[in-house]
PDB file of C-alpha atoms and ligand atoms in Angstrom:
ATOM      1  CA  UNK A   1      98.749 101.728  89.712  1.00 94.00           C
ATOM      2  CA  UNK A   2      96.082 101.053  86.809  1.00 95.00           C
ATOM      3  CA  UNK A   3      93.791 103.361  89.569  1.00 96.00           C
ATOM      4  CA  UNK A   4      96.076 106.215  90.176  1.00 97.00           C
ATOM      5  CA  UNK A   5      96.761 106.560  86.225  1.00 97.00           C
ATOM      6  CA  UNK A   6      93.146 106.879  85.498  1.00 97.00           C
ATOM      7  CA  UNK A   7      92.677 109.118  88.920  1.00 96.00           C
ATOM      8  CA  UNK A   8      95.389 111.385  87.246  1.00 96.00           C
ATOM      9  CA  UNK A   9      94.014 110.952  83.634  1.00 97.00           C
ATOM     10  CA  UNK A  10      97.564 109.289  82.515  1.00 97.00           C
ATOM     11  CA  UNK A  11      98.313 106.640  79.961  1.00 97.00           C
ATOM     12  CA  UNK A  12      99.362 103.684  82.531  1.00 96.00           C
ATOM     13  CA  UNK A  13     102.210 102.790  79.757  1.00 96.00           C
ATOM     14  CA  UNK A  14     104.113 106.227  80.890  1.00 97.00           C
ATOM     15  CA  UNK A  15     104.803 104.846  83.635  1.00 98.00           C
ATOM     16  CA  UNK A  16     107.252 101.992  84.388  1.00 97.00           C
ATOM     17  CA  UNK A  17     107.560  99.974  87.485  1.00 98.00           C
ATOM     18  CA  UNK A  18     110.599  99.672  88.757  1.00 98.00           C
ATOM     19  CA  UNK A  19     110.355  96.647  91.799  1.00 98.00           C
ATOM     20  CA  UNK A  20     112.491  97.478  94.445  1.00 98.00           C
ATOM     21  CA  UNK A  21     113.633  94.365  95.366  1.00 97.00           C
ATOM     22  CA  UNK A  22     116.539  94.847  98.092  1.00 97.00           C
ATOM     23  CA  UNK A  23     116.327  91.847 100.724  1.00 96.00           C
ATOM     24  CA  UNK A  24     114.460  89.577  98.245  1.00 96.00           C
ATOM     25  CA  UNK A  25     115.682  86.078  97.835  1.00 95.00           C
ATOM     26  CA  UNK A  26     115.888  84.702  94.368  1.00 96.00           C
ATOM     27  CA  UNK A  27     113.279  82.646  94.565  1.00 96.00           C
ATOM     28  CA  UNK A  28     110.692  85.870  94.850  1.00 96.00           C
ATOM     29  CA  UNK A  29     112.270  87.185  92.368  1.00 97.00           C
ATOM     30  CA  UNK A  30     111.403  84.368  89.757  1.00 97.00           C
ATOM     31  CA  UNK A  31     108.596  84.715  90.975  1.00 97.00           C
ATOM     32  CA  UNK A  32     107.720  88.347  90.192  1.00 98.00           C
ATOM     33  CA  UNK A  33     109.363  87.832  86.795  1.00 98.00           C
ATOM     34  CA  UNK A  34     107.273  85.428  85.954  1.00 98.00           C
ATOM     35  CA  UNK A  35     104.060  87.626  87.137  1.00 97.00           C
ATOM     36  CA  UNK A  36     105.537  89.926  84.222  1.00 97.00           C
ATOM     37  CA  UNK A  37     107.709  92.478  86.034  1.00 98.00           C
ATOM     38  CA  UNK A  38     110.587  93.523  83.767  1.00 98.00           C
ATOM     39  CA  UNK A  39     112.210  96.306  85.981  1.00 98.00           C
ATOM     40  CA  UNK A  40     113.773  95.377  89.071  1.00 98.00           C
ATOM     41  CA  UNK A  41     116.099  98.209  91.363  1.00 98.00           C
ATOM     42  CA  UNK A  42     118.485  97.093  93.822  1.00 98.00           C
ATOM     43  CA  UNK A  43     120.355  99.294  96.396  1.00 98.00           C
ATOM     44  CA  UNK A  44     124.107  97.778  96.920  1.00 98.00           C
ATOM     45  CA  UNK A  45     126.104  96.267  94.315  1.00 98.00           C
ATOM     46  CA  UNK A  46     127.626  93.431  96.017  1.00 97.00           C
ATOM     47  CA  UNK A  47     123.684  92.249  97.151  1.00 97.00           C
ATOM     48  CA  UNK A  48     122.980  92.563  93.260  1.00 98.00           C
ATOM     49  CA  UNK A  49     125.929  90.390  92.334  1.00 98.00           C
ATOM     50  CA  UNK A  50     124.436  87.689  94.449  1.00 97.00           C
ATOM     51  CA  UNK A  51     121.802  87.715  93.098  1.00 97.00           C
ATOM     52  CA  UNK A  52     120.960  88.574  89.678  1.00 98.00           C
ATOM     53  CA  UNK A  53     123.915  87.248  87.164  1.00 98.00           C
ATOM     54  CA  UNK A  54     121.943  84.390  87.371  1.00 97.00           C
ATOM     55  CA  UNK A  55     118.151  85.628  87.063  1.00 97.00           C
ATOM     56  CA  UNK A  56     119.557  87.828  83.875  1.00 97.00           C
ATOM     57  CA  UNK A  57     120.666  85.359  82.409  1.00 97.00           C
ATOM     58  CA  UNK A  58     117.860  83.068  82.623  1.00 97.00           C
ATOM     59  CA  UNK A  59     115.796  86.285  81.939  1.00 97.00           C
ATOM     60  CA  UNK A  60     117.671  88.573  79.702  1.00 97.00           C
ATOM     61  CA  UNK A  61     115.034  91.335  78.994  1.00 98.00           C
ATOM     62  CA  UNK A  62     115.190  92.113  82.847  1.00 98.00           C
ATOM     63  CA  UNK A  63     116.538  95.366  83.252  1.00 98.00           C
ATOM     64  CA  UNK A  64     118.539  95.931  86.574  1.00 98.00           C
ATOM     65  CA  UNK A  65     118.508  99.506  88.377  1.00 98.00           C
ATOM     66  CA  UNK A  66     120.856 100.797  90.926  1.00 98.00           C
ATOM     67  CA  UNK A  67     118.792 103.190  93.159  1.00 98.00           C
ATOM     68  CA  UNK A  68     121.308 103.140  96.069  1.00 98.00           C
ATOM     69  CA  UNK A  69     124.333 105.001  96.564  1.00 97.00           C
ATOM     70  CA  UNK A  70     127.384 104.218  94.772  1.00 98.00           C
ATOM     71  CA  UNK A  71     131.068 104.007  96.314  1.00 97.00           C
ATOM     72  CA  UNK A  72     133.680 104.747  93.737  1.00 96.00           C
ATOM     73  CA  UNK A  73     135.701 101.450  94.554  1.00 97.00           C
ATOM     74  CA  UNK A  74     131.917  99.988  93.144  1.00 98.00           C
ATOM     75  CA  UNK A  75     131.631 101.794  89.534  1.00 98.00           C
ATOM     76  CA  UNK A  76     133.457  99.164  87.762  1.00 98.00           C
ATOM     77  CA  UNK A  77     130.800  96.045  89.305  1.00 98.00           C
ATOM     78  CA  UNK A  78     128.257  98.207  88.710  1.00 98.00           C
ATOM     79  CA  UNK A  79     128.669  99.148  85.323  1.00 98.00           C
ATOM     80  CA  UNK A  80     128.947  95.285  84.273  1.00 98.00           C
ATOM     81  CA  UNK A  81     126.227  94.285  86.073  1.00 98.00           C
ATOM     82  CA  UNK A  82     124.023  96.957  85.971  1.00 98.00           C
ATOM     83  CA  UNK A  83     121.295  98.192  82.545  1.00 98.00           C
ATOM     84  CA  UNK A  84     120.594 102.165  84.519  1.00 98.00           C
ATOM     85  CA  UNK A  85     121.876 104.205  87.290  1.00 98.00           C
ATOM     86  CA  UNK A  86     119.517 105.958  89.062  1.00 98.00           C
ATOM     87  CA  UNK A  87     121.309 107.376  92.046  1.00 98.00           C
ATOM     88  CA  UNK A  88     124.189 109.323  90.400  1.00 98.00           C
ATOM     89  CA  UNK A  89     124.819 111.787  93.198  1.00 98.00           C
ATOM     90  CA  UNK A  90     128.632 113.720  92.816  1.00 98.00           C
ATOM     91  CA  UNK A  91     130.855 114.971  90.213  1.00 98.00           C
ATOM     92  CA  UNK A  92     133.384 111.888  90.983  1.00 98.00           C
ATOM     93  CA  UNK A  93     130.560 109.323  90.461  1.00 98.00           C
ATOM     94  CA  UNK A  94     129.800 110.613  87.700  1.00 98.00           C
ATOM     95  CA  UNK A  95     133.158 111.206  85.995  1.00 98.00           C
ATOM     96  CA  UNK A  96     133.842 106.679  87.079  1.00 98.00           C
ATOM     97  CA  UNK A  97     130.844 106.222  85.525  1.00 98.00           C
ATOM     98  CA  UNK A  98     131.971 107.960  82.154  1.00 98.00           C
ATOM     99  CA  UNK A  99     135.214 106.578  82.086  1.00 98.00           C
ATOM    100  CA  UNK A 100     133.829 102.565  82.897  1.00 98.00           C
ATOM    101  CA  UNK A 101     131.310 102.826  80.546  1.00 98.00           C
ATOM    102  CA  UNK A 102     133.992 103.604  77.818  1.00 98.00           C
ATOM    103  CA  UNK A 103     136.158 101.338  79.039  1.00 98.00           C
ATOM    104  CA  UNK A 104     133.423  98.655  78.884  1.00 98.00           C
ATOM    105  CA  UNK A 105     131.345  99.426  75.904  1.00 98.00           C
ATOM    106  CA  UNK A 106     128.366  99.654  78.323  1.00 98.00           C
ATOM    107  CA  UNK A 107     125.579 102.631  77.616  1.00 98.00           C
ATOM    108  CA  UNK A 108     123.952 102.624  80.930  1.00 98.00           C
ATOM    109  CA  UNK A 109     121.103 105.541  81.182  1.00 98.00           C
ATOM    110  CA  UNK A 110     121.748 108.047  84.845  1.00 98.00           C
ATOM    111  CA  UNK A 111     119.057 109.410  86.997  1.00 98.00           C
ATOM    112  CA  UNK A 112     120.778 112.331  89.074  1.00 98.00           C
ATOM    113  CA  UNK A 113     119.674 111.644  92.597  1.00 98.00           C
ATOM    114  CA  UNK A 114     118.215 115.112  94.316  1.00 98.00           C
ATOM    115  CA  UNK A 115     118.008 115.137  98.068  1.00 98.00           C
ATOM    116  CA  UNK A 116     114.909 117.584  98.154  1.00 98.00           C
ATOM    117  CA  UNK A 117     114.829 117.039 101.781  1.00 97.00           C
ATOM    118  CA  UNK A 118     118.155 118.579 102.267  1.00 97.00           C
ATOM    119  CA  UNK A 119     118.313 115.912 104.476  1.00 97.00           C
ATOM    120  CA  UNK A 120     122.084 115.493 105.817  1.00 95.00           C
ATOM    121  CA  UNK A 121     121.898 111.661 106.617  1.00 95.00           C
ATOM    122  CA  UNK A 122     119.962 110.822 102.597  1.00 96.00           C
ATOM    123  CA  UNK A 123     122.543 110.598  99.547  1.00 96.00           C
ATOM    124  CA  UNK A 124     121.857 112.866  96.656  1.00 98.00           C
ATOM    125  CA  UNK A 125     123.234 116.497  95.289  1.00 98.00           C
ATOM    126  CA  UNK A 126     121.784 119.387  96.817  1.00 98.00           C
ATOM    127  CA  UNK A 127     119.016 121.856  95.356  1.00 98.00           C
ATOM    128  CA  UNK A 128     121.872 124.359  94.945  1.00 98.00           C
ATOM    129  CA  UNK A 129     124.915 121.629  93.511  1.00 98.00           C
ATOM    130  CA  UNK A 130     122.137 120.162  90.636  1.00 98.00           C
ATOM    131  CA  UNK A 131     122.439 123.043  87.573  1.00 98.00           C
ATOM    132  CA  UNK A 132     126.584 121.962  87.921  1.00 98.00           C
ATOM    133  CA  UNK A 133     126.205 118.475  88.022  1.00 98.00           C
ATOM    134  CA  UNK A 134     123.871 118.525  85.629  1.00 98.00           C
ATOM    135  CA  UNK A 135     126.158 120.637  83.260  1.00 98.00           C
ATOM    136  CA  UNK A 136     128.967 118.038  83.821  1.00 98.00           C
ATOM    137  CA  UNK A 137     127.111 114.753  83.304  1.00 98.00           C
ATOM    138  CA  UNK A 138     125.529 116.032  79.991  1.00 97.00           C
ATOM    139  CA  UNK A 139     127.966 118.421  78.410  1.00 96.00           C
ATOM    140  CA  UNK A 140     131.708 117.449  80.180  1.00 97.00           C
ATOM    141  CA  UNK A 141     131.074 113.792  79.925  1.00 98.00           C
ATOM    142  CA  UNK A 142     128.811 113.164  77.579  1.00 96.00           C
ATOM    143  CA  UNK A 143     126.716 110.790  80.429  1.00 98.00           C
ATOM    144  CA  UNK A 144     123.262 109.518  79.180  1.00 98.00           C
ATOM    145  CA  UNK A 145     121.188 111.633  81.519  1.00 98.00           C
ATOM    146  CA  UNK A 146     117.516 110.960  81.380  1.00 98.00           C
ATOM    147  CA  UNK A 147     115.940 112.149  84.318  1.00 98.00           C
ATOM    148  CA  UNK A 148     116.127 112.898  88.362  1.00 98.00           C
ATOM    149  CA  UNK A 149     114.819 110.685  91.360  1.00 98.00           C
ATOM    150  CA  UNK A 150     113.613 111.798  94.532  1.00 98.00           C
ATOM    151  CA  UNK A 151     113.281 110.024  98.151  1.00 98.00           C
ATOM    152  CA  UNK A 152     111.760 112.098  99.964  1.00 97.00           C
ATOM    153  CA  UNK A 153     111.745 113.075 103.584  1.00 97.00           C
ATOM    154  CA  UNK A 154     109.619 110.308 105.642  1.00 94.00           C
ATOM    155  CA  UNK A 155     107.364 112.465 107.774  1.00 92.00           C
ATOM    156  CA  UNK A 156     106.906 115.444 105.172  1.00 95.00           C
ATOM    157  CA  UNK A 157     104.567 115.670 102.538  1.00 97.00           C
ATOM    158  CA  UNK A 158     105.753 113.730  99.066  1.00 98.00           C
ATOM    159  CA  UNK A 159     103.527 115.965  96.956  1.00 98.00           C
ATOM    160  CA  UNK A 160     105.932 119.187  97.749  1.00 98.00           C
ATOM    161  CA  UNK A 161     108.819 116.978  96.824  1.00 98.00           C
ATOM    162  CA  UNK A 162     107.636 115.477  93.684  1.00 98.00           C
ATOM    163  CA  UNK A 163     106.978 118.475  92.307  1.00 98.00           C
ATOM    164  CA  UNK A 164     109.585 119.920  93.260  1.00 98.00           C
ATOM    165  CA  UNK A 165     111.333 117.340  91.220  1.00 98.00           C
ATOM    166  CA  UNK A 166     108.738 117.722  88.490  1.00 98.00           C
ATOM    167  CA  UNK A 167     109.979 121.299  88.243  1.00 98.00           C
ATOM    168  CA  UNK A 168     113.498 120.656  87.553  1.00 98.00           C
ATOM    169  CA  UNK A 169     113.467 118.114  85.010  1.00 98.00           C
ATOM    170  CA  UNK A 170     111.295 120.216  82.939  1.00 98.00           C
ATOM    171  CA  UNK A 171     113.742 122.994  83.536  1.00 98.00           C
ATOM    172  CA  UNK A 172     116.477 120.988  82.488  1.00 98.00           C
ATOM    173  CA  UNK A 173     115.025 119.291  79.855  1.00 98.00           C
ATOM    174  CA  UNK A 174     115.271 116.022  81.830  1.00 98.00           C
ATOM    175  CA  UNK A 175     112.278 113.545  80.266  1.00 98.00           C
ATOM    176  CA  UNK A 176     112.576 110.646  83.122  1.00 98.00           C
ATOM    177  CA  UNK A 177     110.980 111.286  86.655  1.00 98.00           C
ATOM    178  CA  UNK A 178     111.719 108.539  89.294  1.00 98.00           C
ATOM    179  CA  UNK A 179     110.156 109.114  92.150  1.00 98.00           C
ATOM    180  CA  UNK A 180     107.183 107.649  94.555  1.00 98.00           C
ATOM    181  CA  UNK A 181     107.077 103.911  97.006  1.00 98.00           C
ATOM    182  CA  UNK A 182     104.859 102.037  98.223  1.00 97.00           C
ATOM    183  CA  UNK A 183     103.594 104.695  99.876  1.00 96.00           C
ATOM    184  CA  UNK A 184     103.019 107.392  97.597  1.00 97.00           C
ATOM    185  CA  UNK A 185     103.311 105.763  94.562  1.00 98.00           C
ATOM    186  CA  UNK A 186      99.953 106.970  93.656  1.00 97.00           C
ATOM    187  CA  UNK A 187     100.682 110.540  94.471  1.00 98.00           C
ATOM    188  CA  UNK A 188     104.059 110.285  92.357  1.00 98.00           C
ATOM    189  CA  UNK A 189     101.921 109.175  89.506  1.00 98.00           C
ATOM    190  CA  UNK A 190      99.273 112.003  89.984  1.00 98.00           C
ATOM    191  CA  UNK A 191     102.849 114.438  89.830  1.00 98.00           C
ATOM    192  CA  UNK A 192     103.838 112.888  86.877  1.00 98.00           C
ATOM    193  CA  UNK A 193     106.648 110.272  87.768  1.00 98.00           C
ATOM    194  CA  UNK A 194     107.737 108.431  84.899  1.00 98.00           C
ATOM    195  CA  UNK A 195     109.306 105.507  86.941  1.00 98.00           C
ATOM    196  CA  UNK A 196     107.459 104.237  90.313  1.00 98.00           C
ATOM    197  CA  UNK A 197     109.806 102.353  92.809  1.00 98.00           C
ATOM    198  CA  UNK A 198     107.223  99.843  95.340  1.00 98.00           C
ATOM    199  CA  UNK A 199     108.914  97.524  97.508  1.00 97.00           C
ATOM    200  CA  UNK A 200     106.598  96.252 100.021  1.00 96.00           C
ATOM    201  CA  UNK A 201     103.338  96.910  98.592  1.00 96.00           C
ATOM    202  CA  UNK A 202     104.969  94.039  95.726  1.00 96.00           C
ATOM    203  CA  UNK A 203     106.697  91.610  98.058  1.00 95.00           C
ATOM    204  CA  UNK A 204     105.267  92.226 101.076  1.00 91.00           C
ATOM    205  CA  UNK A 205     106.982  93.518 104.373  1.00 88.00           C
ATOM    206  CA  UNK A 206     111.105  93.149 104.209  1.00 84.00           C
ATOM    207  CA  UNK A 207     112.111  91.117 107.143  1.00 72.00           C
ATOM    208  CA  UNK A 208     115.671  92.931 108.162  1.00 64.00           C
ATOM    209  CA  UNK A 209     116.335  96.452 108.667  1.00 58.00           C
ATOM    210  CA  UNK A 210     116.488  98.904 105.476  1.00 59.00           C
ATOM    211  CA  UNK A 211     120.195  99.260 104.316  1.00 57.00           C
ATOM    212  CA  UNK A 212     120.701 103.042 104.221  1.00 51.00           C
ATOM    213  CA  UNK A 213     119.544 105.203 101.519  1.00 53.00           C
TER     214      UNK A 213
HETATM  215  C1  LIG Z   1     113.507 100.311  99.560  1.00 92.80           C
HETATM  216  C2  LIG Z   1     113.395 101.361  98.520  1.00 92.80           C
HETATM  217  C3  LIG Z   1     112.206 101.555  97.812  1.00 92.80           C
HETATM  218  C4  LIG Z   1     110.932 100.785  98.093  1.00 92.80           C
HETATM  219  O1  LIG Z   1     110.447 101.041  99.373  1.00 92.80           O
HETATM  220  P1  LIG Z   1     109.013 100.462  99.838  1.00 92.80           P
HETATM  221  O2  LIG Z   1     108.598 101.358 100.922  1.00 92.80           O
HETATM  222  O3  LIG Z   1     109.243  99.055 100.254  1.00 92.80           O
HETATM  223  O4  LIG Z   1     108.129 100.541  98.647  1.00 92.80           O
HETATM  224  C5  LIG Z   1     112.199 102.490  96.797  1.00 92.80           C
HETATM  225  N1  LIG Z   1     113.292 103.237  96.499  1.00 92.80           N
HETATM  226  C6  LIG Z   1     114.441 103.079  97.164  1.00 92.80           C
HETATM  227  C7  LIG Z   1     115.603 103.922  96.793  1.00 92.80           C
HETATM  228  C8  LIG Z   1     114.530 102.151  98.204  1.00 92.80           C
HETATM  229  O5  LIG Z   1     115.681 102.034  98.876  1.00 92.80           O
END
């Protein structure tokens, strides 16, 4: 990381880490805490409540992402548990989200998840559904929208897609770019992400299957 910010001329405290930890047992994740990680991004809610009450409150200056989908039967777990939503997706998810977060005091800040790839099977609004969703989340509802985050498309080329997603935050004002793995983490960075997600490149290869994204 310290590489690709100096590669792309960038101050490396612009850019946060976010560990993707889905599939890691507690004990790595002490473990990474204590190696100074702060920022840790799970994908399902009811793997998260397994797992992290406890670590946060041993470790209360963790902050926990959700960068997974969210079912609206979830919004109330995930609000509690939960310090940022990164995968806001639909107008109902986002409308839960408002009304939890009044109804529990909680100020959680919302990534809108794009799904550059137009890729049926991958969550996130469409290229063409964004400007309204967008509209909603900030003006409507009064959501604290920060930014956007990308996955993009396995086989194509993350550059396109990253700045892409570049693109549209500045056009929409949106400061907070989460986008690049362990993959292309370095090319996110050289496109200006603001948050980098690595999994694997951190903890080493996951041993079951990927849950969906
Ligand atoms: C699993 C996952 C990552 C990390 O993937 P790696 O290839 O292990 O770095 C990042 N973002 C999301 C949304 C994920 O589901």
């Amino acid at each position: 990381m310290a590489a690709a910010c100096a590669q792309a001329a960038r101050d490396p405290d612009t850019v946060r880490i976010v560990a993707a930890s889905k599939m890691q047992p507690p004990a790595m994740l002490s473990a990474a805490i204590a190696a100074g990680l702060d920022s840790f991004g799970e994908n399902r809610v009811q793997e998260a409540k397994a797992k992290w009450p406890a670590l946060k409150a041993a470790h209360p200056w963790v902050k926990l992402h959700l960068i997974g989908p969210l079912q609206s039967n979830k919004v109330k777990e995930a609000v509690a548990l939960f310090d940022a939503i990164d995968s806001v997706d639909r107008a109902k998810i986002a409308r839960r989200l408002a009304a939890e977060m009044a109804a529990q005091d909680r100020v959680l800040p919302c990534l809108i998840q794009v799904n550059t790839g137009a890729e049926p099977q991958k969550a996130g609004v469409t290229l063409a559904d964004l400007p309204e969703l967008i509209e909603l989340c900030r003006d409507a509802l009064d959501l604290p929208l920060r930014g956007l985050m990308c996955i993009p498309p396995a086989e194509a080329d993350p550059a396109y897609h990253f700045a892409l997603l570049a693109k549209l935050a500045a056009r929409h004002d949106l400061p907070v770019l989460s986008m690049g793995m362990s993959g292309d983490f370095e090319t996110a960075i050289a496109m200006g992400a603001t948050e980098i997600r690595p999994g694997s490149v951190l903890f080493g290869p996951r041993d079951s299957a990927d849950p969906p994204a």
